[in-house]
mmCIF file of C-alpha atoms in Angstrom:
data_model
loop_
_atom_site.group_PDB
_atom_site.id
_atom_site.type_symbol
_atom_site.label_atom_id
_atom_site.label_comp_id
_atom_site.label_asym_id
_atom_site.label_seq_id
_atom_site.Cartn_x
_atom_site.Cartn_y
_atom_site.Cartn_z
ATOM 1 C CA UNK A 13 -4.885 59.603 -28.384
ATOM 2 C CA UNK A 14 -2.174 60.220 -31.117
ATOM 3 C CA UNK A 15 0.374 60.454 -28.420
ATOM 4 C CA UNK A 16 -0.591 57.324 -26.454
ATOM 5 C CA UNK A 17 -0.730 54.893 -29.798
ATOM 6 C CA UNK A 18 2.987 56.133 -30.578
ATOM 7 C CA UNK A 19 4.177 55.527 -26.968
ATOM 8 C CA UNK A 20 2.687 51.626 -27.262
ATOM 9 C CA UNK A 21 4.133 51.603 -30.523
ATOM 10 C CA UNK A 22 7.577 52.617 -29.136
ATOM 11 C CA UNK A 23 7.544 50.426 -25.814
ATOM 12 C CA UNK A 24 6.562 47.333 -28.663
ATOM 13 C CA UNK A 25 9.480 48.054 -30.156
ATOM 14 C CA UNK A 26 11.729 48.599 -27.573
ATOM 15 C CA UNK A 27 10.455 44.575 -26.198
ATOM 16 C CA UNK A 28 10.759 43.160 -29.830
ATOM 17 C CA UNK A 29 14.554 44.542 -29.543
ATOM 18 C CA UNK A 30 14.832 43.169 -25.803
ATOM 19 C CA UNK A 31 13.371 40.085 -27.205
ATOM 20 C CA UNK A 32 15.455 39.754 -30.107
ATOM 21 C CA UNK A 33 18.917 40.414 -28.282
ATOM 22 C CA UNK A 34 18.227 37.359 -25.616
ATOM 23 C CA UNK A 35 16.655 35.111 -27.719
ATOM 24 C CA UNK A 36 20.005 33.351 -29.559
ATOM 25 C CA UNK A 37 22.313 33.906 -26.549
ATOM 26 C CA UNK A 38 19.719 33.025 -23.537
ATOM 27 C CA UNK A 39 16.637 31.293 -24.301
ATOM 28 C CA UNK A 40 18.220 28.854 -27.362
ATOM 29 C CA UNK A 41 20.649 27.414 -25.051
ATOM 30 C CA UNK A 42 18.506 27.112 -21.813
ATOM 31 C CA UNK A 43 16.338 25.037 -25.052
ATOM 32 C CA UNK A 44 18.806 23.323 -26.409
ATOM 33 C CA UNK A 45 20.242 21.691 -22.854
ATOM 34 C CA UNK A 46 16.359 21.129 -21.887
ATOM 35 C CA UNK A 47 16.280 19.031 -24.695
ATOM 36 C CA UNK A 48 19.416 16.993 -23.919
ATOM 37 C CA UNK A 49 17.996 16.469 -20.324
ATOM 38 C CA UNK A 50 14.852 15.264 -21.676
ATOM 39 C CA UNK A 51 16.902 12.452 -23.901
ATOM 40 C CA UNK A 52 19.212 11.706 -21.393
ATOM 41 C CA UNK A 53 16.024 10.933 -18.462
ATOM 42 C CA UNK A 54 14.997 9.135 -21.743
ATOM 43 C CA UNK A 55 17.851 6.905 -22.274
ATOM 44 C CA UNK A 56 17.931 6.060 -18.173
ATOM 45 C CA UNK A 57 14.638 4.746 -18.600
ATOM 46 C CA UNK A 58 15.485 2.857 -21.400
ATOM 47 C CA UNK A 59 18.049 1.277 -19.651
ATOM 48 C CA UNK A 60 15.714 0.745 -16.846
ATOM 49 C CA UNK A 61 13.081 -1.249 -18.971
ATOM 50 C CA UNK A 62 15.710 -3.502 -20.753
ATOM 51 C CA UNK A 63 17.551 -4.100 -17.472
ATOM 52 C CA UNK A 64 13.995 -5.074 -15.640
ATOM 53 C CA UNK A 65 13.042 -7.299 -18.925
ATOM 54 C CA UNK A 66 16.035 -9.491 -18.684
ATOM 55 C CA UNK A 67 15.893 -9.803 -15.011
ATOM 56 C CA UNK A 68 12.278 -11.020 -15.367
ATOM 57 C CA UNK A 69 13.493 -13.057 -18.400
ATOM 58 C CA UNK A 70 16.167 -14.659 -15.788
ATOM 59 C CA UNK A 71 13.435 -15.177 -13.512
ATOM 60 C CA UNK A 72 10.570 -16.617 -15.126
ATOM 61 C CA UNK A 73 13.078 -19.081 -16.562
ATOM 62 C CA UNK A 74 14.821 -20.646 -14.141
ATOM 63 C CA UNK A 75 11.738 -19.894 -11.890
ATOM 64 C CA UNK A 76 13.735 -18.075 -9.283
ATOM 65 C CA UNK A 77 10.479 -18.639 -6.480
ATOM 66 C CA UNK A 78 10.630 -16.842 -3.281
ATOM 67 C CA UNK A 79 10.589 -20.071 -1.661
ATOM 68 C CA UNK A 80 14.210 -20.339 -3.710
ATOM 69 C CA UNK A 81 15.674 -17.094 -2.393
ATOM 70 C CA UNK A 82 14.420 -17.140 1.080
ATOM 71 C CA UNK A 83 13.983 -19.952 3.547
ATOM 72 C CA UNK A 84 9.750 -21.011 3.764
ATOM 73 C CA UNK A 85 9.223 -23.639 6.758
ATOM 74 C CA UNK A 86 5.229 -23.600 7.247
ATOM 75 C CA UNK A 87 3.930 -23.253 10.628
ATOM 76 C CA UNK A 88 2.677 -26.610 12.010
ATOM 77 C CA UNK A 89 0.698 -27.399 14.668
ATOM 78 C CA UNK A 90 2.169 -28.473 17.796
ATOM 79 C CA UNK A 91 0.749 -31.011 20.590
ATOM 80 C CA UNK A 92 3.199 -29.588 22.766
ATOM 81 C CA UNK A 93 3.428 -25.608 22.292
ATOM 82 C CA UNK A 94 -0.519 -25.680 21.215
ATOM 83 C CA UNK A 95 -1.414 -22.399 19.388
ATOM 84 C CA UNK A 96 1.816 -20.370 21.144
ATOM 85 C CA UNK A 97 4.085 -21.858 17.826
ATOM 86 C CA UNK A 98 1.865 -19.645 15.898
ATOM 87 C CA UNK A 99 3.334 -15.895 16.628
ATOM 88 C CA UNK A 100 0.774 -13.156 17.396
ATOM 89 C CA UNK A 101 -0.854 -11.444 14.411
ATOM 90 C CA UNK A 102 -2.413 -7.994 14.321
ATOM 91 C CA UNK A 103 -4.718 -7.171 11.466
ATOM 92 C CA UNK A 104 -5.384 -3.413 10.756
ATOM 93 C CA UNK A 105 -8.612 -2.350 8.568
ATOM 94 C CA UNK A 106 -8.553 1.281 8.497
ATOM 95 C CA UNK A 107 -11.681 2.559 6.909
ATOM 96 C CA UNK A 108 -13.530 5.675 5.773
ATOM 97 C CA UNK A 109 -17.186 5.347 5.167
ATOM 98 C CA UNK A 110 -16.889 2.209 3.413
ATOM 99 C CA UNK A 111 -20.691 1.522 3.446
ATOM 100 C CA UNK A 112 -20.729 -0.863 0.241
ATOM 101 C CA UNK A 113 -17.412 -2.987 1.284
ATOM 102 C CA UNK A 114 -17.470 -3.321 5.087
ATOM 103 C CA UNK A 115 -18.804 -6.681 5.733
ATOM 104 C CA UNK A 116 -16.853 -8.006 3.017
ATOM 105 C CA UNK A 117 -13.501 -6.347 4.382
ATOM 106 C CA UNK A 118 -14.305 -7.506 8.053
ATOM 107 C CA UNK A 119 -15.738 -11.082 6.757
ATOM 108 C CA UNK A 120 -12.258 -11.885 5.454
ATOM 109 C CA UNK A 121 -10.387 -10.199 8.067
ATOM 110 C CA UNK A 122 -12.115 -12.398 10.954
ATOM 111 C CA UNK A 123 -12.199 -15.263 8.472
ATOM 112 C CA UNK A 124 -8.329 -15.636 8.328
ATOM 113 C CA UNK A 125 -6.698 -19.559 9.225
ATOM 114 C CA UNK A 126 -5.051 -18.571 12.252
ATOM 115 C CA UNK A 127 -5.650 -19.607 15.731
ATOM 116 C CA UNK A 128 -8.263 -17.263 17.580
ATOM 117 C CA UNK A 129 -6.017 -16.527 20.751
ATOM 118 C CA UNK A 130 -2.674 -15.312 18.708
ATOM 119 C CA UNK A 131 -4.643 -12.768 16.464
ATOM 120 C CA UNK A 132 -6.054 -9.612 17.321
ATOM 121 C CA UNK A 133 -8.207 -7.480 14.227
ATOM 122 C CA UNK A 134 -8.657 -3.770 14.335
ATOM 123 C CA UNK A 135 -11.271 -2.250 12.479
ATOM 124 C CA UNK A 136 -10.088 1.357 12.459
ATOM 125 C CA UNK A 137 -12.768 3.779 11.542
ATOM 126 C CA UNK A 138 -12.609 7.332 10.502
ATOM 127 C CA UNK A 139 -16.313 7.588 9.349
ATOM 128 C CA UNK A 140 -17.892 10.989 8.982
ATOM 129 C CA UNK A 141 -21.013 10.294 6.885
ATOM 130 C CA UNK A 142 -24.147 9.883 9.253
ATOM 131 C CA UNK A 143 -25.444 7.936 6.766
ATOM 132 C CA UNK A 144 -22.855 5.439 6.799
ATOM 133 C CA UNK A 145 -22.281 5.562 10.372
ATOM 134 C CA UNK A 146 -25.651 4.820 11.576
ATOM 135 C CA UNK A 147 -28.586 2.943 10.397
ATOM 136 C CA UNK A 148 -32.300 2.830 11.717
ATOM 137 C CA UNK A 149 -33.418 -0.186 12.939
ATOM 138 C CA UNK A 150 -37.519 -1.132 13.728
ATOM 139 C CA UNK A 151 -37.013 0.308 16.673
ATOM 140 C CA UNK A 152 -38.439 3.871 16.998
ATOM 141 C CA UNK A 153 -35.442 6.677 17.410
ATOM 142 C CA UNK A 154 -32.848 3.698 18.129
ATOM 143 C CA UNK A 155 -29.542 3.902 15.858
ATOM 144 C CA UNK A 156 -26.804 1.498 15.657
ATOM 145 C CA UNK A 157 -23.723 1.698 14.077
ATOM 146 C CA UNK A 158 -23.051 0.014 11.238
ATOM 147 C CA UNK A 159 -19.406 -1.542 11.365
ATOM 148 C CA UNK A 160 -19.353 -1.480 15.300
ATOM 149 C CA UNK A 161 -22.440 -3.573 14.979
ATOM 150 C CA UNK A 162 -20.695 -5.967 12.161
ATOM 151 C CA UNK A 163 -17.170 -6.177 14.733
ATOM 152 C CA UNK A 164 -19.738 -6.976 17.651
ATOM 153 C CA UNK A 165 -21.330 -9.950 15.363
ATOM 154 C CA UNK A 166 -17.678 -11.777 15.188
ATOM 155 C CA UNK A 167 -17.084 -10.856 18.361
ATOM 156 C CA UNK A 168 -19.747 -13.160 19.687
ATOM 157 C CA UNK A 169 -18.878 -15.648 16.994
ATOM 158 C CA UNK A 170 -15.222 -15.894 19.214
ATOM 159 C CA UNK A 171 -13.341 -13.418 17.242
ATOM 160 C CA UNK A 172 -10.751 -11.073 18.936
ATOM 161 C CA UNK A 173 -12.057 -8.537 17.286
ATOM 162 C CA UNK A 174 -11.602 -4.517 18.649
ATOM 163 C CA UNK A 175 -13.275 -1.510 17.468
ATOM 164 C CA UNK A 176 -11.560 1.855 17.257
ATOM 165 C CA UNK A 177 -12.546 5.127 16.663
ATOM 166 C CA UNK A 178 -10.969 8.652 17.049
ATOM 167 C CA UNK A 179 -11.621 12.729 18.218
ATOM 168 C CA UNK A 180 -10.295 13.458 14.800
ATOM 169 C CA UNK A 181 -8.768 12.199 11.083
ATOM 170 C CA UNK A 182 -5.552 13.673 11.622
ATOM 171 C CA UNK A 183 -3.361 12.193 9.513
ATOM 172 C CA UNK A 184 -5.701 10.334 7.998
ATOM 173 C CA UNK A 185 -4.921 7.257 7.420
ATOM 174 C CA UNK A 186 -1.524 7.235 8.054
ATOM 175 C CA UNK A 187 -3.204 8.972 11.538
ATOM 176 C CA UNK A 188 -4.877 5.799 11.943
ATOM 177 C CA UNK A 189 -2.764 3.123 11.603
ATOM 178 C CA UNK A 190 -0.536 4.634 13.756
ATOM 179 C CA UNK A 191 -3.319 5.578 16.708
ATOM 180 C CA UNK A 192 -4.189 1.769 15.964
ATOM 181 C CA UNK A 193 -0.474 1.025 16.901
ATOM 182 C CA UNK A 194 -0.705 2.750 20.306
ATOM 183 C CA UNK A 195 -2.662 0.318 21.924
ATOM 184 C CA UNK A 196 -2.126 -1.866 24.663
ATOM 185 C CA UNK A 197 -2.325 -5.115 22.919
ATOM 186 C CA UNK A 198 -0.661 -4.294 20.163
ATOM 187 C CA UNK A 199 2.942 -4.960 22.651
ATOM 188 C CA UNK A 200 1.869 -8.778 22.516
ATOM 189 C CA UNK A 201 2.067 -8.836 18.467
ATOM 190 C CA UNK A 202 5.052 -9.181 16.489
ATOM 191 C CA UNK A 203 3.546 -9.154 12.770
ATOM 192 C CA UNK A 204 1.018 -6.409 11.793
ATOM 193 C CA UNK A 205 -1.169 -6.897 8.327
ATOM 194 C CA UNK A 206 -2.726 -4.540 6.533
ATOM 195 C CA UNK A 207 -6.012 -4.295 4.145
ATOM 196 C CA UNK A 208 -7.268 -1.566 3.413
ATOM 197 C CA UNK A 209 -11.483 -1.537 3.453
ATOM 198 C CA UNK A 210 -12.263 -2.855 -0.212
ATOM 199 C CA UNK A 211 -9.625 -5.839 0.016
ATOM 200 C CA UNK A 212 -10.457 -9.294 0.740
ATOM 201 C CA UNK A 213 -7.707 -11.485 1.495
ATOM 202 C CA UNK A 214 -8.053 -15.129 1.365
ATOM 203 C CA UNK A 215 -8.297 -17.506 4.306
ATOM 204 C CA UNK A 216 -4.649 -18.903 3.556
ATOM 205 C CA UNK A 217 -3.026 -15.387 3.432
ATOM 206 C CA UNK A 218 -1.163 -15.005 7.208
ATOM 207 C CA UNK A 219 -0.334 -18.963 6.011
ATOM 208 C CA UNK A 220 1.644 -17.941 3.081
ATOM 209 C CA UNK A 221 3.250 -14.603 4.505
ATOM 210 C CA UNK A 222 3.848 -14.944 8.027
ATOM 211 C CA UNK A 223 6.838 -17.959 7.854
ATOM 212 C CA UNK A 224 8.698 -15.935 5.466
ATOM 213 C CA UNK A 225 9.063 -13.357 8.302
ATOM 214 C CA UNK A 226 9.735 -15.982 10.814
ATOM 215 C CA UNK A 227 12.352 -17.785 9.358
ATOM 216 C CA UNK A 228 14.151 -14.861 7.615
ATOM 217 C CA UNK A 229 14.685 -12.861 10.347
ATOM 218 C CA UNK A 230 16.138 -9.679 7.716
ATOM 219 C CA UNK A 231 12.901 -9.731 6.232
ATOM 220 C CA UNK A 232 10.901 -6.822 7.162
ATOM 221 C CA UNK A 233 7.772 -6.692 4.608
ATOM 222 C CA UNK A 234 6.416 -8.918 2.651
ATOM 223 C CA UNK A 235 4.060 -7.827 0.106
ATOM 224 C CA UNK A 236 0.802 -9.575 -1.488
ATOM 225 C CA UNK A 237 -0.172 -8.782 -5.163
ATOM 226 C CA UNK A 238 -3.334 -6.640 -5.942
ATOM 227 C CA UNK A 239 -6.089 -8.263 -7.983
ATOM 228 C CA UNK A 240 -8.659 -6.627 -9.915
ATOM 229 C CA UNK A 241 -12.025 -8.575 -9.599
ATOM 230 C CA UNK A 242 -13.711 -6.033 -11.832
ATOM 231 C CA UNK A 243 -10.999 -5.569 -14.885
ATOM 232 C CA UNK A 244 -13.376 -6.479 -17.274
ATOM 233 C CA UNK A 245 -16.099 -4.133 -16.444
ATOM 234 C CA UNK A 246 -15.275 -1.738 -18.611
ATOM 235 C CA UNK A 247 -12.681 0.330 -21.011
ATOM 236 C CA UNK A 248 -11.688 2.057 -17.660
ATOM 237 C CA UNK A 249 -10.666 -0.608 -15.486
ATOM 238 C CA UNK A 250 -9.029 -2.687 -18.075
ATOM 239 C CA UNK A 251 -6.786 0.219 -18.804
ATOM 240 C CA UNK A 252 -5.973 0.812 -15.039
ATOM 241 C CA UNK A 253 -5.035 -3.171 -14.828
ATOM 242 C CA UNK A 254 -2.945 -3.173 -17.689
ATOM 243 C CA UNK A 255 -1.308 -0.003 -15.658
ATOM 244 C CA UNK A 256 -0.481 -1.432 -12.512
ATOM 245 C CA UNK A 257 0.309 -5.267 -13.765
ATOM 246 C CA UNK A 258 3.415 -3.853 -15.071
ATOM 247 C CA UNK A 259 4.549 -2.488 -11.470
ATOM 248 C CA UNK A 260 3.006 -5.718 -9.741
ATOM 249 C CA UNK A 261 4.817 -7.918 -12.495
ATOM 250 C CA UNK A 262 7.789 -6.240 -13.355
ATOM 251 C CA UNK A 263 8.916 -3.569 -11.305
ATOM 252 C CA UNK A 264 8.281 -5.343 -7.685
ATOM 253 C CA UNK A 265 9.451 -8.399 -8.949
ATOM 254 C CA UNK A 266 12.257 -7.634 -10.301
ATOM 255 C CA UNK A 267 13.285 -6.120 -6.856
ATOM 256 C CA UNK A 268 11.913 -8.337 -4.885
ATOM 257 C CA UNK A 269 13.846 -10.982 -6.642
ATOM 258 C CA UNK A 270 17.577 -8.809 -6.814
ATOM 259 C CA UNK A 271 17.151 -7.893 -2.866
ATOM 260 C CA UNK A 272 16.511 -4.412 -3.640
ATOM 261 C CA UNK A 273 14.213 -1.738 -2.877
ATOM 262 C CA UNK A 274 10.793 -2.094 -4.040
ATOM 263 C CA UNK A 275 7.591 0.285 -2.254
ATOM 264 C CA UNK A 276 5.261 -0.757 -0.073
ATOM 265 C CA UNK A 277 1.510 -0.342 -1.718
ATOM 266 C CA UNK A 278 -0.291 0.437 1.206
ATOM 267 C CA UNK A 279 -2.391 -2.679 1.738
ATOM 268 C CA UNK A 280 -2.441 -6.783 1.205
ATOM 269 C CA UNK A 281 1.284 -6.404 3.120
ATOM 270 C CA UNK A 282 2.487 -8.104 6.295
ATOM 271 C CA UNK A 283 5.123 -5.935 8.593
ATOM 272 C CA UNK A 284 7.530 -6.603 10.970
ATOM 273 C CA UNK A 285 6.575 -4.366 13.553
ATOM 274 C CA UNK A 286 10.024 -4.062 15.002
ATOM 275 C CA UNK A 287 10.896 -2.881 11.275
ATOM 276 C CA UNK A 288 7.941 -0.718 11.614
ATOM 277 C CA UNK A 289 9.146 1.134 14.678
ATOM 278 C CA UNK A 290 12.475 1.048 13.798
ATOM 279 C CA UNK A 291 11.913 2.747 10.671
ATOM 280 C CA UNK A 292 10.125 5.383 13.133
ATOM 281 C CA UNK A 293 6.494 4.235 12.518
ATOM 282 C CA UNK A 294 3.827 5.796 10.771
ATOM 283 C CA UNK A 295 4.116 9.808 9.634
ATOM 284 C CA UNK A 296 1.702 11.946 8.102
ATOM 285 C CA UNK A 297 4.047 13.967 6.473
ATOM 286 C CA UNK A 298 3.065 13.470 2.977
ATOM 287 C CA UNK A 299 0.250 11.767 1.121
ATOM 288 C CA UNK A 300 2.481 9.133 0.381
ATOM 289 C CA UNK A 301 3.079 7.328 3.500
ATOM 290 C CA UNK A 302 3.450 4.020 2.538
ATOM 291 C CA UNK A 303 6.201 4.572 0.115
ATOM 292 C CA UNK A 304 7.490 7.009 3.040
ATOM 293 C CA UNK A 305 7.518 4.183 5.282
ATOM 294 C CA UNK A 306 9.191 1.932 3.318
ATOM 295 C CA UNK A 307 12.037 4.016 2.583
ATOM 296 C CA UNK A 308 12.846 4.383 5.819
ATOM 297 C CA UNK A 309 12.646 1.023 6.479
ATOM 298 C CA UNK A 310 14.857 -0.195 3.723
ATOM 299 C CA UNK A 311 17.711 2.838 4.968
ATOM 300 C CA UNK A 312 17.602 1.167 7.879
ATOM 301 C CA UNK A 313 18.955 -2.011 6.369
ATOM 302 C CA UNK A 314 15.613 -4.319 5.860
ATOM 303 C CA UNK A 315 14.292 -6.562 3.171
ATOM 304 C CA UNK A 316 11.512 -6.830 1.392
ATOM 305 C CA UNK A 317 9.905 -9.551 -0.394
ATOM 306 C CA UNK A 318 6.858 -9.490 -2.720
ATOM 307 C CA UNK A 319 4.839 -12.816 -3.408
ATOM 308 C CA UNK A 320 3.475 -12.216 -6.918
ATOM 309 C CA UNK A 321 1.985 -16.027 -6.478
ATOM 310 C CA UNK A 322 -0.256 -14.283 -3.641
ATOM 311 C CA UNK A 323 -3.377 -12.152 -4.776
ATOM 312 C CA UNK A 324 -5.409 -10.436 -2.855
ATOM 313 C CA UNK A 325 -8.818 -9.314 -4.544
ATOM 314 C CA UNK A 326 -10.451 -6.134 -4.236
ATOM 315 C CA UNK A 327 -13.396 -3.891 -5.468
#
């Protein structure tokens, strides 16, 4: 026992002298030039934020308006041409046992100003719950599912409205969109938008986006603004708000509004879909694919324009 206690003594020793001998020459340094890399990332953001506050600054004052940067000619109706002025417009819900928001997300989706017979709406569904899938009706042992039943109640309203399902999630929702972009009638469409299942986009929206892409032909996304119909709610949401408004204002923006880069958020965006497949379409390589998307896109050489006058709510 006396023999053990004086061998831990001597190997404690032996790594307080190991310790003590690379301290000052090895780990002080490494230290040291950890700190210096910590206030130079510091002083690059700093940068960052003053540059971004005077370009808003610029901005804001001399109320430099999409409409000012890029050409806006609203699409008119046409005795002529009839509906074909209007280009075709595919709509992409992809959802995942959205039981509390699908109406709402179809509603507006199918509720869109847009002629009937130049837009098509997928309702992409990747539902797994059987409780959210199916519901009983009053009829004994007879199930119905719930969204295909919702996309079959616009249907016979007149909507062009198609229901999708797959084998698997692969990919998720990256998976998806881009088994939603397989389809045959997706080659008659030259615009895709995209909501995901809690956002409700105003009637206007395809309106407001779509003759940006039409009569900028560089243009390859243009990209709604996110708003928060329950901010108030509580200490939670108010803190996420004040989060975000500082990308939605600031950051996209600002490069929106000096033609550069700027991420795509995933949802309440219109593409080009010859950007889209240009850029190599949808991967699910990462989690990330939106912003995976969009930097591909933007290597490729297209533009990107974010309407912060445009909000689309969601829940």
């Amino acid at each position: 026992m006396e023999a053990f206690k004086v061998a831990s003594e001597g190997v404690g020793m032996q790594l307080e002298f190991i310790w003590k001998n690379i301290r000052e020459p090895l780990i002080v340094p490494m230290l040291r030039w950890t700190v210096y890399l910590c206030l130079g990332l510091s002083l690059i953001m700093l940068v960052e934020k003053v540059y971004m506050a005077i370009v808003i600054c610029y901005v804001k004052l001399f109320k430099r308006t999409p409409e000012k940067c890029y050409k806006f000619k609203a699409i008119e109706d046409d005795v002529e041409l009839g509906n074909s002025n209007y280009p075709m417009v595919l709509v992409q819900v992809p959802m995942y046992n959205e039981r509390e928001v699908y109406q709402l997300s179809i509603g507006a989706a199918c509720e869109l100003s847009w002629p009937s017979d130049r837009i098509i709406i997928q309702i992409l569904d990747d539902s797994t719950d059987p409780t959210i899938k199916v519901i009983v009706t009053s009829e004994p042992k007879k199930m119905q599912e719930l969204v295909q039943e919702e996309c079959r109640r616009w249907r016979n309203k007149g909507v062009n409205i198609k229901y999708e399902v797959r084998d698997n999630r692969n990919g998720y929702k990256a998976g998806a969109l881009k088994e939603g972009m397989k389809h045959s009638h997706v080659l008659q469409c030259e615009y895709v938008a995209i909501f995901d299942a809690d956002f409700q986009p105003e009637p206007d929206f395809l309106l407001r986006t779509i003759p940006f892409l039409v009569n900028n032909p560089e243009i390859g996304l243009v990209q709604a603004r996110w708003k928060f119909v329950n901010a108030n709610e509580c200490l939670m949401t108010r803190m996420q708000q004040m989060s975000l408004d500082y990308h939605f204002k600031v950051e996209q923006e600002v490069g929106s509004s000096t033609y550069a880069f700027f991420g795509f958020n995933g949802t309440a965006g219109v593409w080009r879909i010859s950007a889209l497949n240009e850029a190599g379409g949808w991967k699910d390589r990462t989690t990330v694919e939106d912003m995976d998307l969009a930097v591909r896109a933007s290597l490729k050489g297209w533009k990107f324009l974010y309407l912060s006058n445009l909000q689309v709510p969601f829940s």
